[in-house]
Amino acid sequence: MLYRLALSQIFIVKAAPVIVKVKANIIVSFILTLLQID
């Protein structure tokens, strides 16, 4: 159980920057499409 918990913690730490990057990319593309509509 502790081993699994440690693995999930490592996964969260490694995955967090990727998730942030993906969210940032989605927000940027959304803003760009809004600007293009204008």
Tab-separated table of N, CA and C in Angstrom:
chain	number	residue	atom	x	y	z
A	1	MET	N	0.832	-1.211	0.000
A	1	MET	CA	0.000	0.000	0.000
A	1	MET	C	0.869	1.266	0.000
A	2	LEU	N	1.876	1.299	0.879
A	2	LEU	CA	2.780	2.458	0.931
A	2	LEU	C	3.539	2.605	-0.389
A	3	TYR	N	3.909	1.460	-0.973
A	3	TYR	CA	4.634	1.467	-2.243
A	3	TYR	C	3.784	2.110	-3.342
A	4	ARG	N	2.497	1.744	-3.359
A	4	ARG	CA	1.576	2.318	-4.350
A	4	ARG	C	1.403	3.816	-4.135
A	5	LEU	N	1.312	4.216	-2.894
A	5	LEU	CA	1.155	5.635	-2.556
A	5	LEU	C	2.364	6.432	-3.050
A	6	ALA	N	3.543	5.884	-2.827
A	6	ALA	CA	4.773	6.549	-3.282
A	6	ALA	C	4.790	6.670	-4.804
A	7	LEU	N	4.380	5.610	-5.483
A	7	LEU	CA	4.335	5.636	-6.947
A	7	LEU	C	3.374	6.690	-7.454
A	8	SER	N	2.195	6.780	-6.823
A	8	SER	CA	1.210	7.771	-7.272
A	8	SER	C	1.721	9.185	-7.021
A	9	GLN	N	2.436	9.387	-5.927
A	9	GLN	CA	3.021	10.705	-5.629
A	9	GLN	C	4.039	11.097	-6.692
A	10	ILE	N	4.891	10.158	-7.064
A	10	ILE	CA	5.915	10.406	-8.097
A	10	ILE	C	5.214	10.722	-9.416
A	11	PHE	N	4.164	9.965	-9.728
A	11	PHE	CA	3.427	10.176	-10.976
A	11	PHE	C	2.819	11.571	-11.013
A	12	ILE	N	2.221	11.993	-9.892
A	12	ILE	CA	1.610	13.326	-9.814
A	12	ILE	C	2.673	14.409	-10.026
A	13	VAL	N	3.801	14.254	-9.380
A	13	VAL	CA	4.886	15.245	-9.502
A	13	VAL	C	5.395	15.326	-10.938
A	14	LYS	N	5.517	14.170	-11.594
A	14	LYS	CA	6.018	14.161	-12.982
A	14	LYS	C	4.955	14.647	-13.963
A	15	ALA	N	3.687	14.333	-13.687
A	15	ALA	CA	2.608	14.666	-14.616
A	15	ALA	C	2.160	16.119	-14.493
A	16	ALA	N	2.299	16.715	-13.313
A	16	ALA	CA	1.799	18.076	-13.078
A	16	ALA	C	2.306	19.101	-14.105
A	17	PRO	N	3.611	19.189	-14.385
A	17	PRO	CA	4.089	20.185	-15.365
A	17	PRO	C	3.501	19.954	-16.756
A	18	VAL	N	3.316	18.691	-17.123
A	18	VAL	CA	2.746	18.364	-18.436
A	18	VAL	C	1.304	18.853	-18.510
A	19	ILE	N	0.536	18.608	-17.437
A	19	ILE	CA	-0.863	19.040	-17.383
A	19	ILE	C	-0.942	20.564	-17.474
A	20	VAL	N	-0.061	21.246	-16.755
A	20	VAL	CA	-0.032	22.711	-16.782
A	20	VAL	C	0.260	23.215	-18.202
A	21	LYS	N	1.225	22.579	-18.866
A	21	LYS	CA	1.579	22.967	-20.241
A	21	LYS	C	0.394	22.777	-21.180
A	22	VAL	N	-0.279	21.642	-21.050
A	22	VAL	CA	-1.430	21.345	-21.916
A	22	VAL	C	-2.538	22.375	-21.694
A	23	LYS	N	-2.816	22.671	-20.415
A	23	LYS	CA	-3.848	23.667	-20.096
A	23	LYS	C	-3.472	25.035	-20.659
A	24	ALA	N	-2.208	25.398	-20.529
A	24	ALA	CA	-1.742	26.689	-21.056
A	24	ALA	C	-1.915	26.733	-22.574
A	25	ASN	N	-1.571	25.648	-23.255
A	25	ASN	CA	-1.715	25.586	-24.713
A	25	ASN	C	-3.170	25.736	-25.131
A	26	ILE	N	-4.082	25.089	-24.386
A	26	ILE	CA	-5.514	25.179	-24.696
A	26	ILE	C	-5.994	26.615	-24.514
A	27	ILE	N	-5.585	27.252	-23.420
A	27	ILE	CA	-5.996	28.635	-23.146
A	27	ILE	C	-5.468	29.575	-24.232
A	28	VAL	N	-4.206	29.412	-24.617
A	28	VAL	CA	-3.604	30.266	-25.642
A	28	VAL	C	-4.317	30.101	-26.981
A	29	SER	N	-4.583	28.870	-27.376
A	29	SER	CA	-5.259	28.641	-28.660
A	29	SER	C	-6.681	29.185	-28.620
A	30	PHE	N	-7.333	29.094	-27.452
A	30	PHE	CA	-8.682	29.635	-27.286
A	30	PHE	C	-8.677	31.153	-27.456
A	31	ILE	N	-7.715	31.808	-26.823
A	31	ILE	CA	-7.588	33.274	-26.935
A	31	ILE	C	-7.297	33.673	-28.383
A	32	LEU	N	-6.417	32.923	-29.041
A	32	LEU	CA	-6.079	33.225	-30.438
A	32	LEU	C	-7.299	33.096	-31.346
A	33	THR	N	-8.119	32.086	-31.121
A	33	THR	CA	-9.315	31.924	-31.953
A	33	THR	C	-10.296	33.064	-31.688
A	34	LEU	N	-10.380	33.495	-30.433
A	34	LEU	CA	-11.256	34.627	-30.104
A	34	LEU	C	-10.785	35.892	-30.814
A	35	LEU	N	-9.464	36.097	-30.836
A	35	LEU	CA	-8.899	37.273	-31.503
A	35	LEU	C	-9.135	37.227	-33.011
A	36	GLN	N	-9.074	36.041	-33.582
A	36	GLN	CA	-9.281	35.888	-35.024
A	36	GLN	C	-10.730	36.181	-35.411
A	37	ILE	N	-11.671	35.842	-34.519
A	37	ILE	CA	-13.088	36.107	-34.799
A	37	ILE	C	-13.323	37.619	-34.911
A	38	ASP	N	-12.691	38.378	-34.043
A	38	ASP	CA	-12.763	39.845	-34.111
A	38	ASP	C	-12.169	40.314	-35.433
